[in-house]
Short mmCIF file of C-alpha atoms and ligand atoms in Angstrom, two decimals:
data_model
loop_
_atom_site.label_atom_id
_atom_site.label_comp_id
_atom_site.label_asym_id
_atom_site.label_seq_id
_atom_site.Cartn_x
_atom_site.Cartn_y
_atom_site.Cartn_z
CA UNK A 1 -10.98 -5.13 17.86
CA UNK A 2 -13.54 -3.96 20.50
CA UNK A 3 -14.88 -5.83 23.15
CA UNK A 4 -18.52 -5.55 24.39
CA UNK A 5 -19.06 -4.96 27.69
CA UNK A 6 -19.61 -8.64 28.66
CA UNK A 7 -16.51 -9.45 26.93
CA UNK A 8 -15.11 -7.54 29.43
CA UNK A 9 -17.41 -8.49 32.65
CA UNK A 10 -16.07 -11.69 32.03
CA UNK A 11 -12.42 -10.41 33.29
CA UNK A 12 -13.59 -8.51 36.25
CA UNK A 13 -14.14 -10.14 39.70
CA UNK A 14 -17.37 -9.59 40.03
CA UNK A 15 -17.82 -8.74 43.59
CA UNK A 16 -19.68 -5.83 43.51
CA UNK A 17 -17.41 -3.43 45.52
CA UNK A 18 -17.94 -0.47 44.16
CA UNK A 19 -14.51 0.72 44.59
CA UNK A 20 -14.31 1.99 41.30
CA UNK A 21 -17.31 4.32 42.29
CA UNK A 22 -19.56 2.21 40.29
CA UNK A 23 -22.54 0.01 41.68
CA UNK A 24 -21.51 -3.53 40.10
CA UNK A 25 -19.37 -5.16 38.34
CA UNK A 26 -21.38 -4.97 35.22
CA UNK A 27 -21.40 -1.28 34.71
CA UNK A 28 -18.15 -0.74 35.05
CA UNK A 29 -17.40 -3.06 32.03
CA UNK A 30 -20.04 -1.41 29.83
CA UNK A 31 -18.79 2.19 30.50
CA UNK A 32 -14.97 0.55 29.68
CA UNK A 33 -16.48 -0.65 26.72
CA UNK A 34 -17.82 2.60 25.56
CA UNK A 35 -14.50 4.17 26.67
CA UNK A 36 -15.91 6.15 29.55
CA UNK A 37 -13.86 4.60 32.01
CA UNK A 38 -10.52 3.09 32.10
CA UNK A 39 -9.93 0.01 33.07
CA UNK A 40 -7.34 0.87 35.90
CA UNK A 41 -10.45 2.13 37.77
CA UNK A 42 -11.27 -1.32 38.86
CA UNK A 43 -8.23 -1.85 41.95
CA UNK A 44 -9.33 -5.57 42.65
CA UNK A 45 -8.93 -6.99 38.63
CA UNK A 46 -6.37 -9.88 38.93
CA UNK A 47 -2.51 -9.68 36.79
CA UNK A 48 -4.38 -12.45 35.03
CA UNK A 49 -7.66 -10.47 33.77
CA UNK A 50 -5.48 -7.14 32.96
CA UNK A 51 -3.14 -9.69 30.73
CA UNK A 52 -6.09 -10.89 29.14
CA UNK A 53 -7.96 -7.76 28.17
CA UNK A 54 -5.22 -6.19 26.94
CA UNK A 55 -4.48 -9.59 24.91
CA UNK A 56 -8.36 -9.83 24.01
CA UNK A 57 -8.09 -5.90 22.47
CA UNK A 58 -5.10 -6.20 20.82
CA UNK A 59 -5.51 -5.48 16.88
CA UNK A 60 -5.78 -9.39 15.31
CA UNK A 61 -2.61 -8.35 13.31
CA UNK A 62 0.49 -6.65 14.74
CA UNK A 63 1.86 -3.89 13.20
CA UNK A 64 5.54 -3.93 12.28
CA UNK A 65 7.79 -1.05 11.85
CA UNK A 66 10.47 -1.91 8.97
CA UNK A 67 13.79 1.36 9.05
CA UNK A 68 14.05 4.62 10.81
CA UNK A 69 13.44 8.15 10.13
CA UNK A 70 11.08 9.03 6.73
CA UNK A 71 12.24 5.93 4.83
CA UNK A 72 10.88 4.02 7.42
CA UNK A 73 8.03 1.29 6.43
CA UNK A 74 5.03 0.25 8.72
CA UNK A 75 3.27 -3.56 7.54
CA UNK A 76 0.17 -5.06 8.93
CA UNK A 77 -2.02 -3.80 11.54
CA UNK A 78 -4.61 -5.17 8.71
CA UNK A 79 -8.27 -5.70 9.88
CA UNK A 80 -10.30 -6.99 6.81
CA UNK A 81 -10.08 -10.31 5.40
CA UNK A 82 -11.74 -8.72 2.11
CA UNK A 83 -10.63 -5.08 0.58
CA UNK A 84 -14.71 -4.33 0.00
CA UNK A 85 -15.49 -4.90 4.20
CA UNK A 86 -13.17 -1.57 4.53
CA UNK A 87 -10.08 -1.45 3.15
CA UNK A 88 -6.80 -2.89 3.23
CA UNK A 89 -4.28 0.01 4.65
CA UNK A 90 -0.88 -0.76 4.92
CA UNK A 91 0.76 -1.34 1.59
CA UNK A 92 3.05 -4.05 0.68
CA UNK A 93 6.49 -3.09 1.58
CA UNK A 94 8.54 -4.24 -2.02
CA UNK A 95 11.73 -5.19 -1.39
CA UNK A 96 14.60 -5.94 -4.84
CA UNK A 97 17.10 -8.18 -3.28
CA UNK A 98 21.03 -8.27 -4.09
CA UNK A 99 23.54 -10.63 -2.77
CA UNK A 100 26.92 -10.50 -0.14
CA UNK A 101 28.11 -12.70 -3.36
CA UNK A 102 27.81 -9.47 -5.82
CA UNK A 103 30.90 -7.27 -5.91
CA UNK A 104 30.37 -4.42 -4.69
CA UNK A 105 30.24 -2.25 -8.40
CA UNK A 106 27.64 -4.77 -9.26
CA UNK A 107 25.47 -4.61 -5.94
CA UNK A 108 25.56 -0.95 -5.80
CA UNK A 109 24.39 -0.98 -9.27
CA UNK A 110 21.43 -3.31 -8.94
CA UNK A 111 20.67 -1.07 -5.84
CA UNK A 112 20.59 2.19 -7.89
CA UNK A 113 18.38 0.28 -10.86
CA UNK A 114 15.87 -0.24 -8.32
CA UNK A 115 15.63 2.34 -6.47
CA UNK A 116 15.93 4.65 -10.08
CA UNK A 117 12.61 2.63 -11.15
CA UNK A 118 10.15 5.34 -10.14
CA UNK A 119 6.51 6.60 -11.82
CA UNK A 120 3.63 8.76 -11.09
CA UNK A 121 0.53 7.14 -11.55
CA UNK A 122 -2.83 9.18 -10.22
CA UNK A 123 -0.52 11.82 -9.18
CA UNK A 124 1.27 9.36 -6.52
CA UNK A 125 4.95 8.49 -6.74
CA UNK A 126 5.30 4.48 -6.84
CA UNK A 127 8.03 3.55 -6.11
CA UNK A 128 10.02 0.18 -3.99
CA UNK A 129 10.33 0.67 -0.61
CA UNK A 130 13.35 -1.79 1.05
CA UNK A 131 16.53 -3.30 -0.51
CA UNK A 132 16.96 -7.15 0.88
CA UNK A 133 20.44 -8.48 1.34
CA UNK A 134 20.88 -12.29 1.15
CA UNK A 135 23.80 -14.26 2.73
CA UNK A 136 25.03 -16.55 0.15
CA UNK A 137 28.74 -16.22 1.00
CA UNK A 138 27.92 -17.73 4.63
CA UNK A 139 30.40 -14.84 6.14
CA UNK A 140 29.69 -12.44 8.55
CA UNK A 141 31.97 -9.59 7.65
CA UNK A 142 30.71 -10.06 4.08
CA UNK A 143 27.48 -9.75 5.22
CA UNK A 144 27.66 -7.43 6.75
CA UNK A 145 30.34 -5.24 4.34
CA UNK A 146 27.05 -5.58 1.74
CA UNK A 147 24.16 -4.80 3.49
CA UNK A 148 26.52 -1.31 4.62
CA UNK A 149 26.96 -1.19 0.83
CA UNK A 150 23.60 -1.30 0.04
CA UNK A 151 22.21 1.05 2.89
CA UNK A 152 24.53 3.71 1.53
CA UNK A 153 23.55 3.12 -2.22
CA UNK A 154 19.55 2.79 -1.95
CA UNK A 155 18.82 5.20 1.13
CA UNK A 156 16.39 2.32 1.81
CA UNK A 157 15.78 0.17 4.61
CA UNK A 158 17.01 -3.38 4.59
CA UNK A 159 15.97 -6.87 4.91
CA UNK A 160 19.05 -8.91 6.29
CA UNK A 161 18.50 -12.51 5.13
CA UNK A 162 20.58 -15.37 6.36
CA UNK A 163 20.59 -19.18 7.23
CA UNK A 164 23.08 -18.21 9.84
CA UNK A 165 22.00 -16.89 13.50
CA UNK A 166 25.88 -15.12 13.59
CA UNK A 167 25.79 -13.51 10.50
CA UNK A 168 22.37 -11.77 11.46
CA UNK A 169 23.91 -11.04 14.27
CA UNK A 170 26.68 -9.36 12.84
CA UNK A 171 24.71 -7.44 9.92
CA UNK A 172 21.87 -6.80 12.30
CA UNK A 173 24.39 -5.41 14.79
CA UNK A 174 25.56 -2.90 12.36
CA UNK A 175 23.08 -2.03 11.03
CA UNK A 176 20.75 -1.78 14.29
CA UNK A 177 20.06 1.95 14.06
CA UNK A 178 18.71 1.74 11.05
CA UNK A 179 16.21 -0.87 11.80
CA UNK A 180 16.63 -3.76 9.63
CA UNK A 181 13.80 -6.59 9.24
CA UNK A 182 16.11 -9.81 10.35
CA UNK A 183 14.99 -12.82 8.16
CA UNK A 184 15.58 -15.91 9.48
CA UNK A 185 15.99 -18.20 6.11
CA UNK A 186 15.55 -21.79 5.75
CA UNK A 187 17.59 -23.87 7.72
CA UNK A 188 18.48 -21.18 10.58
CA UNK A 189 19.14 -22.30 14.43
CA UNK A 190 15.53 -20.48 14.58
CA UNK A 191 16.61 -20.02 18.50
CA UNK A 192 20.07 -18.10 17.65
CA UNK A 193 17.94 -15.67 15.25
CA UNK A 194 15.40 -14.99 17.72
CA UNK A 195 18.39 -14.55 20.46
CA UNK A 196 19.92 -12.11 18.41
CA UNK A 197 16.56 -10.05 17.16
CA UNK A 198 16.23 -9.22 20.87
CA UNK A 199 19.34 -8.65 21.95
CA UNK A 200 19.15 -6.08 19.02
CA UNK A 201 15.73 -5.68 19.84
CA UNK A 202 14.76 -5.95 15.80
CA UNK A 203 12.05 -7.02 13.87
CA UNK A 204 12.50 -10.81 13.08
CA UNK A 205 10.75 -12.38 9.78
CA UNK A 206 10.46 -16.51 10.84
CA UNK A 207 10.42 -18.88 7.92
CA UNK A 208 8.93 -22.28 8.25
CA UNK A 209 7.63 -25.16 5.93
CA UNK A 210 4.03 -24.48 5.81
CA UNK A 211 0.97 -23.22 8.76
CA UNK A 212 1.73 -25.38 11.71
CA UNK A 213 6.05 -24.97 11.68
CA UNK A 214 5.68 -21.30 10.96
CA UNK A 215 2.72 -21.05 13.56
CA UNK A 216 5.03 -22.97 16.20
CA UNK A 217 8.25 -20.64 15.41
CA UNK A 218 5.95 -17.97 16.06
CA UNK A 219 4.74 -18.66 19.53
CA UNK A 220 8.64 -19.60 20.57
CA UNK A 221 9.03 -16.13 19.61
CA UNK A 222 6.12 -15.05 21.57
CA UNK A 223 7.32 -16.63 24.55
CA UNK A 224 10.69 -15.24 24.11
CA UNK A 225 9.04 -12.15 24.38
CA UNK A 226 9.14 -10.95 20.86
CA UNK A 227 6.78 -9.33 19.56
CA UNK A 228 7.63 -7.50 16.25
CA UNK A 229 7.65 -10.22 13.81
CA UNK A 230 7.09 -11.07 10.62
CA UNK A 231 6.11 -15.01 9.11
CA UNK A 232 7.28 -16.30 6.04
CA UNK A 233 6.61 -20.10 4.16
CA UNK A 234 9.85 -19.02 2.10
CA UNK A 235 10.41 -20.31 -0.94
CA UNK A 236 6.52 -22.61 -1.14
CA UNK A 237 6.39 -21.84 -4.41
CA UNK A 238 3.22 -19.48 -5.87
CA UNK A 239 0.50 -22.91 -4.74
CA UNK A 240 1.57 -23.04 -1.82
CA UNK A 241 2.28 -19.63 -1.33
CA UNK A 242 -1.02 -18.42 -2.04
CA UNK A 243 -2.54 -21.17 0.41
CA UNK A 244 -0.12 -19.65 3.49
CA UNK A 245 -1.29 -15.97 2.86
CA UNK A 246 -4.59 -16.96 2.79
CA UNK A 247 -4.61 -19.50 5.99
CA UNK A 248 -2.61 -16.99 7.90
CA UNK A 249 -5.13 -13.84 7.71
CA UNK A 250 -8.41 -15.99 8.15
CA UNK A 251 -6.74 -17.36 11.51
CA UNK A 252 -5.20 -13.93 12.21
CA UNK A 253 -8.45 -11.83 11.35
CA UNK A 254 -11.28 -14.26 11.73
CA UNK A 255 -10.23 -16.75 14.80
CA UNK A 256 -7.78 -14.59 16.48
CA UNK A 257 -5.37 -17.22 16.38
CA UNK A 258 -2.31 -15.02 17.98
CA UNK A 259 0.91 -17.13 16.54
CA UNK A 260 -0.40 -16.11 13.12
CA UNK A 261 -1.33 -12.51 14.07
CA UNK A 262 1.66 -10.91 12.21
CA UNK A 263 2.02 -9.92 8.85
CA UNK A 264 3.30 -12.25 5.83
CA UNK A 265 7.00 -11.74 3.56
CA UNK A 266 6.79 -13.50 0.55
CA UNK A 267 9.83 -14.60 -1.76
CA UNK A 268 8.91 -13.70 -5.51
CA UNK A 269 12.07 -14.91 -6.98
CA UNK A 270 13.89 -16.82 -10.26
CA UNK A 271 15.36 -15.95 -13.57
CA UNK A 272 12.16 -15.06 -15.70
CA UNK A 273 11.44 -11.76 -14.86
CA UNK A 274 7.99 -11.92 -15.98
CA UNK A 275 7.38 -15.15 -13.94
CA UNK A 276 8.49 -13.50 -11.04
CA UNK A 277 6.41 -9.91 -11.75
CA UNK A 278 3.28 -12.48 -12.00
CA UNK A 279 3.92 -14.08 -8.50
CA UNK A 280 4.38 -10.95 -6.73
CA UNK A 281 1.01 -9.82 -8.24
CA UNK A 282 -0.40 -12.55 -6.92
CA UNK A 283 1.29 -11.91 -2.99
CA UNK A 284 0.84 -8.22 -3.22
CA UNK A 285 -3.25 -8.59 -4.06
CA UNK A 286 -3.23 -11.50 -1.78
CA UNK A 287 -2.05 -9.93 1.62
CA UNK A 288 1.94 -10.06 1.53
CA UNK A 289 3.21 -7.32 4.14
CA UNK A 290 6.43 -8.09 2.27
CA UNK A 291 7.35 -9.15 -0.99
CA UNK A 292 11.36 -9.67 -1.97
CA UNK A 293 12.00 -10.17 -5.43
CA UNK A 294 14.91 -10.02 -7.59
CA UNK A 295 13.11 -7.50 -10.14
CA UNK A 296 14.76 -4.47 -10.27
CA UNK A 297 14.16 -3.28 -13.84
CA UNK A 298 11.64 -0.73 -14.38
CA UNK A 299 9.87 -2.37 -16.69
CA UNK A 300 9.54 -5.29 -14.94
CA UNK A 301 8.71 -3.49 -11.02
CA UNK A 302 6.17 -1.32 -12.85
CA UNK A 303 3.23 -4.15 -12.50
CA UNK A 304 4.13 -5.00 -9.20
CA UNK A 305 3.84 -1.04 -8.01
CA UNK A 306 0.79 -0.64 -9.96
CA UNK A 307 -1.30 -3.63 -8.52
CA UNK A 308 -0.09 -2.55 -4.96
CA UNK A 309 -1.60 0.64 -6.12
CA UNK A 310 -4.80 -0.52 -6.89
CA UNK A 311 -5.29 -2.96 -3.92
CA UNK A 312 -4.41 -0.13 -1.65
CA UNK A 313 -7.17 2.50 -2.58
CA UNK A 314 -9.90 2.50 -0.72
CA UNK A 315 -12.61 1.04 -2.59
CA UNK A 316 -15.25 3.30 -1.18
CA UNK A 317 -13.51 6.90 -1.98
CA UNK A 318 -12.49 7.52 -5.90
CA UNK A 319 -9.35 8.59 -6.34
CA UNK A 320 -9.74 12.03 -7.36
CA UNK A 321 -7.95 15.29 -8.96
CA UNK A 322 -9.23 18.88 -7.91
CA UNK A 323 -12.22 19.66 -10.22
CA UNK A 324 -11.70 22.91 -12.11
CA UNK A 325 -8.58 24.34 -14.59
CA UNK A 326 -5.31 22.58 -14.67
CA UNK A 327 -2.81 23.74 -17.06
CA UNK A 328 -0.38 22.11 -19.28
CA UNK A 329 2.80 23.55 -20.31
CA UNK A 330 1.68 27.61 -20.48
CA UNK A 331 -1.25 27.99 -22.41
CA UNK A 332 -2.45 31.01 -24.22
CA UNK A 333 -5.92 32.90 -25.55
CA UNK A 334 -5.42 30.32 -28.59
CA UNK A 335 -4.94 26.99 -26.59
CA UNK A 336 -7.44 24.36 -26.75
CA UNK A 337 -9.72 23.12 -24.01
CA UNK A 338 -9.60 19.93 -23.14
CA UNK A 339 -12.78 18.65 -20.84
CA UNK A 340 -12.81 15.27 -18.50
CA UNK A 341 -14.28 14.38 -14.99
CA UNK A 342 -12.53 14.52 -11.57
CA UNK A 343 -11.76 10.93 -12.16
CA UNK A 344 -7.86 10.74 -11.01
CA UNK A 345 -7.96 7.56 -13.58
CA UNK A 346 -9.15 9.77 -16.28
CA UNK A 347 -7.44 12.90 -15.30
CA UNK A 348 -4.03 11.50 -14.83
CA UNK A 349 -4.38 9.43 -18.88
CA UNK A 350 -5.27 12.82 -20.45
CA UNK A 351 -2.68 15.25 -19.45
CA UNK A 352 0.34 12.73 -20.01
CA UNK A 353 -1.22 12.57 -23.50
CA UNK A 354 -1.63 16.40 -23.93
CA UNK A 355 1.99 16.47 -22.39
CA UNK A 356 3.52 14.59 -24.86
CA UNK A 357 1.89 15.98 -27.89
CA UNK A 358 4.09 19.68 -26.74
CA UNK A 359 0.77 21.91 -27.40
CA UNK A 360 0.56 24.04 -24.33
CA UNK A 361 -3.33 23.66 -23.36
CA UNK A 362 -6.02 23.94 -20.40
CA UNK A 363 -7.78 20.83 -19.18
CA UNK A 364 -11.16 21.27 -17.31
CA UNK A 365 -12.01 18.56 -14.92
CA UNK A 366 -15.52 18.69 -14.22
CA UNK A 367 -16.79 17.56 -10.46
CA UNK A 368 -18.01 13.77 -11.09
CA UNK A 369 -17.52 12.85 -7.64
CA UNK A 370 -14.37 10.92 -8.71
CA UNK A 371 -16.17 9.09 -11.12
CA UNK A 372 -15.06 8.10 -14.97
CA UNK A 373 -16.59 9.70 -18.01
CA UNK A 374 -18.78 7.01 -18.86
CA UNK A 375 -19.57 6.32 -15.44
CA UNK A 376 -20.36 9.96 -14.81
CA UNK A 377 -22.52 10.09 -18.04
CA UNK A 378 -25.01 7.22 -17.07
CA UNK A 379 -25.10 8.46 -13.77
CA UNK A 380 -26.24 12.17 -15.10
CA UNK A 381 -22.97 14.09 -13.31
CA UNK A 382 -21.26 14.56 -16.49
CA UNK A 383 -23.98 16.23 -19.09
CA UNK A 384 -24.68 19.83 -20.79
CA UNK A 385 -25.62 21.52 -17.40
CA UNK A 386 -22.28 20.08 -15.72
CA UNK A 387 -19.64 20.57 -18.39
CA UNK A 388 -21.58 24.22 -18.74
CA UNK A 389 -21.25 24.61 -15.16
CA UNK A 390 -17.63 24.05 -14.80
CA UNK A 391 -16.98 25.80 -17.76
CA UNK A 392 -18.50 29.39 -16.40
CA UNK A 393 -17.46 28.81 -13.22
CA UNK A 394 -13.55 28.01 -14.58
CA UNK A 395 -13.03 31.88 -15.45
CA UNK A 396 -11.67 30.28 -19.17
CA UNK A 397 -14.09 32.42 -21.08
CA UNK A 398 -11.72 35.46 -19.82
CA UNK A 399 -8.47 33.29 -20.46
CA UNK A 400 -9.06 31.81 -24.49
CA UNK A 401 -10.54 34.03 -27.34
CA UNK A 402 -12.01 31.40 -28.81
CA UNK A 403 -14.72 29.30 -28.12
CA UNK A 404 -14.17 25.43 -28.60
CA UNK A 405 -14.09 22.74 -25.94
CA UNK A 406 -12.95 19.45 -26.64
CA UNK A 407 -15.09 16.87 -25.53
CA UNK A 408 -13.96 12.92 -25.11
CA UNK A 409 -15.40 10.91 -28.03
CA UNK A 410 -16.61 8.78 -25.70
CA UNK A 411 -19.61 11.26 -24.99
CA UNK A 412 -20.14 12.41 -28.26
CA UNK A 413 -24.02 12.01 -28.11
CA UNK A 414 -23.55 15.30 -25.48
CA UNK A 415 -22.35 17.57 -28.11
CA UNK A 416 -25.43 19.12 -29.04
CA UNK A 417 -26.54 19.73 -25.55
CA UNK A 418 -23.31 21.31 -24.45
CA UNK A 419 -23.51 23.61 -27.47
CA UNK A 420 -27.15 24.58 -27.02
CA UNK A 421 -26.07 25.03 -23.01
CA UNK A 422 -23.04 27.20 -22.71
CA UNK A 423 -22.39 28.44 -26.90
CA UNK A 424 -19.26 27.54 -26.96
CA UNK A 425 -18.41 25.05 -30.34
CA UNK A 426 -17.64 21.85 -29.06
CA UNK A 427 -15.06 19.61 -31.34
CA UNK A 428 -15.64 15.34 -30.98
CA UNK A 429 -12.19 14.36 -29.53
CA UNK A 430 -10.81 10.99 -29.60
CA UNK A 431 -12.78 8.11 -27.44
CA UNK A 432 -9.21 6.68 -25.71
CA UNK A 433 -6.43 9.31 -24.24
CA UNK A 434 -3.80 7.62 -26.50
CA UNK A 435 -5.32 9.43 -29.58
CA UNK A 436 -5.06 12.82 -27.73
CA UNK A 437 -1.74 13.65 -28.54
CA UNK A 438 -2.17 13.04 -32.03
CA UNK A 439 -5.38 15.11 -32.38
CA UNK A 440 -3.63 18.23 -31.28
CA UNK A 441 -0.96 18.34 -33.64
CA UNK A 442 -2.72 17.78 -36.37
CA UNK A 443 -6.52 18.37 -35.99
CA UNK A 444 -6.40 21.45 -33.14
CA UNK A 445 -6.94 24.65 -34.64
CA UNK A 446 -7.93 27.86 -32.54
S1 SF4 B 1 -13.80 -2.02 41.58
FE1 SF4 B 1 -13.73 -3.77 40.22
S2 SF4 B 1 -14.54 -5.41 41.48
FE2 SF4 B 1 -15.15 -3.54 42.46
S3 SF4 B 1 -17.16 -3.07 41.59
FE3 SF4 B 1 -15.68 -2.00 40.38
S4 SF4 B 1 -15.32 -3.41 38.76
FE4 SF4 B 1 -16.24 -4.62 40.31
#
C-alpha cells in the first residue's frame, strides 16, 4: 500500500540537514512518496524508522510461493476486501489430498484421477493445481515414501500435512527442492514445525482453533523470522470457516493487522462429495489461498474449478474471444454461418455445440466489446449495421456460395434489419446453444 508523504515524514528525523540535498525534512518524504527519491538518500534515518517504512509499505497480504519451476503456485498478495473495488488476482491454489495410509497402487491412482480431471472453459484450461499428502500413519519414512509417490505421479506440487514436527521434517526434507507448503495440523508441537520450515527454509501453513490462536501462532512465526506462511482454522467446519476467512482479510486488508497478513488454506473434506464441492465453493468465492479437499472426480472438481474461474476474472474487463471468423472442423462454400458476439461466455457455448453436431461450419463473432448477445442488443453493439459490418469485413462472402447467416433466436426481432442491411437470408436459430447442434443436422441446408 502507499504511503503519503506524511506517512513517511513521520519516520524521518526531522532535523533539517539537508544531507540528502533536499531543504527539509518534509520534501524529502513527499518526493519518496512520489518515488522520486529513494529512501536511502536520507543518511541520518534511524534502524528503527527504515524497519518501519519498509513494514508500513509492505503489501497487507504476503505473497506465498507454493513448488518450483512452471508447476509452481503463487497465493495471496490480495489487496481488495471486495472483487468489484479491483479484483481479486491470485487464484485459489486447489489441492485433492491422498493419504501415507493408501497403498501406493491406490494413491498413485487417486493422484492420476485428479490431476486427469481437466476442461476448457472460455478457452482456459482449469485444472487443480497441488496434490496434499496427509500423515495418518504417524511415520516418517511413510511419509515421506508417499508424498515421493505422489510428486512422481501428479507432477504437482505438494502440501505435506502432519500432526508431527519429525515427520514434516522428514517429508519436507525430501522433498525441499521442490518446495512443499508444510502444514502444521492440529495438535502439532507448533514450535518443532516452525523449527523445521526454516531450517528447510519452506513455506509453513499454521493451524489454530479460531482468530486469536491462529493470530498468536502467527506472530511466533514472525518472530522466528518466518515469513512465508500460510493460516489455517483447520477443520472449523463451513460456520466457522466462513467467519475465519472473512475476519482474517478485513484485519489483513482493512487494519493492517500483520499476524493475519498471510493468505488462508481451508480443509473442504468428508464422504459426500457434493457436500464437500459446496464448501469449497463457499472458501474459493470467499478468499481461501488454499483449499484441500478429497474430491478428485471430475465431476465432482468441475464446480470447484469453475467458481474459481469466475471469482478470478476481473470484473471490469469481459472475457473475450477475437472478433471476426473462427472455424469449426474445415468448412466449405456450402457450410453454414453461424453469428454471436465477442462474448468469451457466448463464444465458447456455441462452438462446443457446433462441435458436437460434426457439421464443419464458420462462426462469426461480431465485436460487442465482450459483451453477451442480449446485452449487446440493448446496448445497440449487436444490430443490422454490426452483424453487416463484421460480415463484409470477415472476407466470408468470397469463402460460402450461399448466402444465409444464422442468427441466435434470441435476437430474432433483428432479422429483418440484417436482411435489408447486408442481403444475405438470415435463418432464426435456436435461442439457447444446446439446440445448436440439433439444428444443423436436421434443419441446415445450404
Ligand atoms: S538527510 Fe534526512 S534528516 Fe537530513 S534533511 Fe534529508 S531527510 Fe531530513
Amino acid at each position: 500500500m502507499a504511503l503519503s508523504g506524511l506517512d513517511i515524514y513521520k519516520h524521518l528525523p526531522k532535523t533539517n540537514c539537508k544531507k540528502c540535498g533536499l531543504p527539509t525534512c518534509l520534501a524529502f518524504a513527499m518526493k519518496v512518496a512520489t518515488g522520486q527519491a529513494a529512501l536511502d538518500a536520507c543518511t541520518e534515518i534511524s534502524e528503527k524508522g527504515k524497519a518501519a517504512l519498509s513494514e508500513a509499505s509492505a503489501p497487507p497480504q504476503q505473497l506465498v510461493k507454493i513448488g518450483a519451476g512452471e508447476k509452481a503456485v503463487e497465493i495471496g498478495q490480495e489487496t481488495s476486501l471486495f472483487r468489484h473495488e479491483d479484483r481479486f488476482y491470485r487464484p485459489t491454489a486447489i489441492a485433492v489430498r491422498v493419504s501415507d495410509q493408501m497403498g501406493k497402487a491406490d494413491l498413485e491412482a487417486r493422484c492420476r484421477s485428479a490431476v486427469a480431471a481437466r476442461f476448457e472453459r472460455m478457452g482456459k484450461k482449469l485444472a487443480i493445481d497441488l496434490i496434499a499428502v496427509q500423515n495418518d500413519s504417524g511415520s516418517p519414512e511413510k511419509f515421506a515414501e508417499a508424498a515421493r509417490a505422489a510428486g512422481a505421479a501428479s507432477g504437482l506440487p505438494l502440501v505435506l500435512l502432519s500432526a508431527k514436527a519429525e515427520c514434516l521434517r522428514a517429508a519436507g526434507k525430501d522433498q525441499a527442492a521442490a518446495r512443499p507448503l508444510l502444514w502444521a495440523a492440529a495438535g502439532s508441537a507448533k514450535s518443532g514445525a516452525i523449527d523445521a520450515a526454516k531450517e528447510l527454509k519452506l513455506p509453513l501453513c499454521l493451524e489454530g482453533a479460531g482468530f486469536d490462536p491462529v493470530a498468536e501462532l502467527s506472530e511466533a512465526a514472525r518472530s522466528a523470522g518466518l515469513k512465508d506462511l500460510v493460516l489455517s482454522p483447520g477443520t472449523a467446519g463451513p460456520a466457522a470457516g466462513l467467519e475465519f476467512l472473512a475476519q482474517s482479510r478485513r484485519a489483513a486488508i482493512l487494519k493492517k493487522f500483520r499476524p493475519m497478513g498471510y493468505p488462508v488454506a481451508m480443509l473442504a473434506l468428508g464422504d459426500d462429495p457434493l457436500q464437500a464441492a459446496v464448501e469449497a465453493c463457499w472458501y474459493v468465492l470467499k478468499y481461501a489461498g488454499v483449499v484441500v479437499t478429497d474430491l478428485y472426480r471430475p465431476e465432482h472438481l468441475l464446480s470447484v474449478l469453475t467458481a474459481r474461474q469466475d471469482i478470478f476474472t476481473d470484473p471490469q474487463k469481459p472475457v473475450q474471444v477475437e472478433p471476426g471468423v473462427h472455424t469449426v472442423g474445415e468448412p466449405g462454400a456450402d457450410s453454414p454461418v453461424l453469428i454471436t458476439t465477442n462474448f468469451a461466455l457466448s463464444y465458447y457455448s456455441v462452438e462446443p455445440e457446433v462441435e458436437s453436431s460434426r457439421v464443419p461450419a464458420y462462426i462469426l463473432s461480431v465485436n460487442t466489446e465482450g459483451t453477451s448477445v442480449l446485452t449487446a442488443w440493448a446496448a445497440d453493439k449487436f444490430n443490422a449495421k454490426t452483424i453487416t459490418g463484421a460480415l463484409k469485413a470477415s472476407g466470408l462472402e468470397a469463402k460460402v456460395k450461399h448466402r444465409k447467416l444464422v442468427l441466435p433466436g434470441l435476437v430474432a426481432v433483428l432479422s429483418g434489419g440484417v436482411k435489408d442491411e447486408s442481403g444475405w437470408d438470415v435463418l432464426v436459430g435456436p435461442k439457447e446453444a444446446s439446440g445448436i447442434s440439433s439444428f444443423l443436422k436436421n434443419q441446415w441446408r445450404p
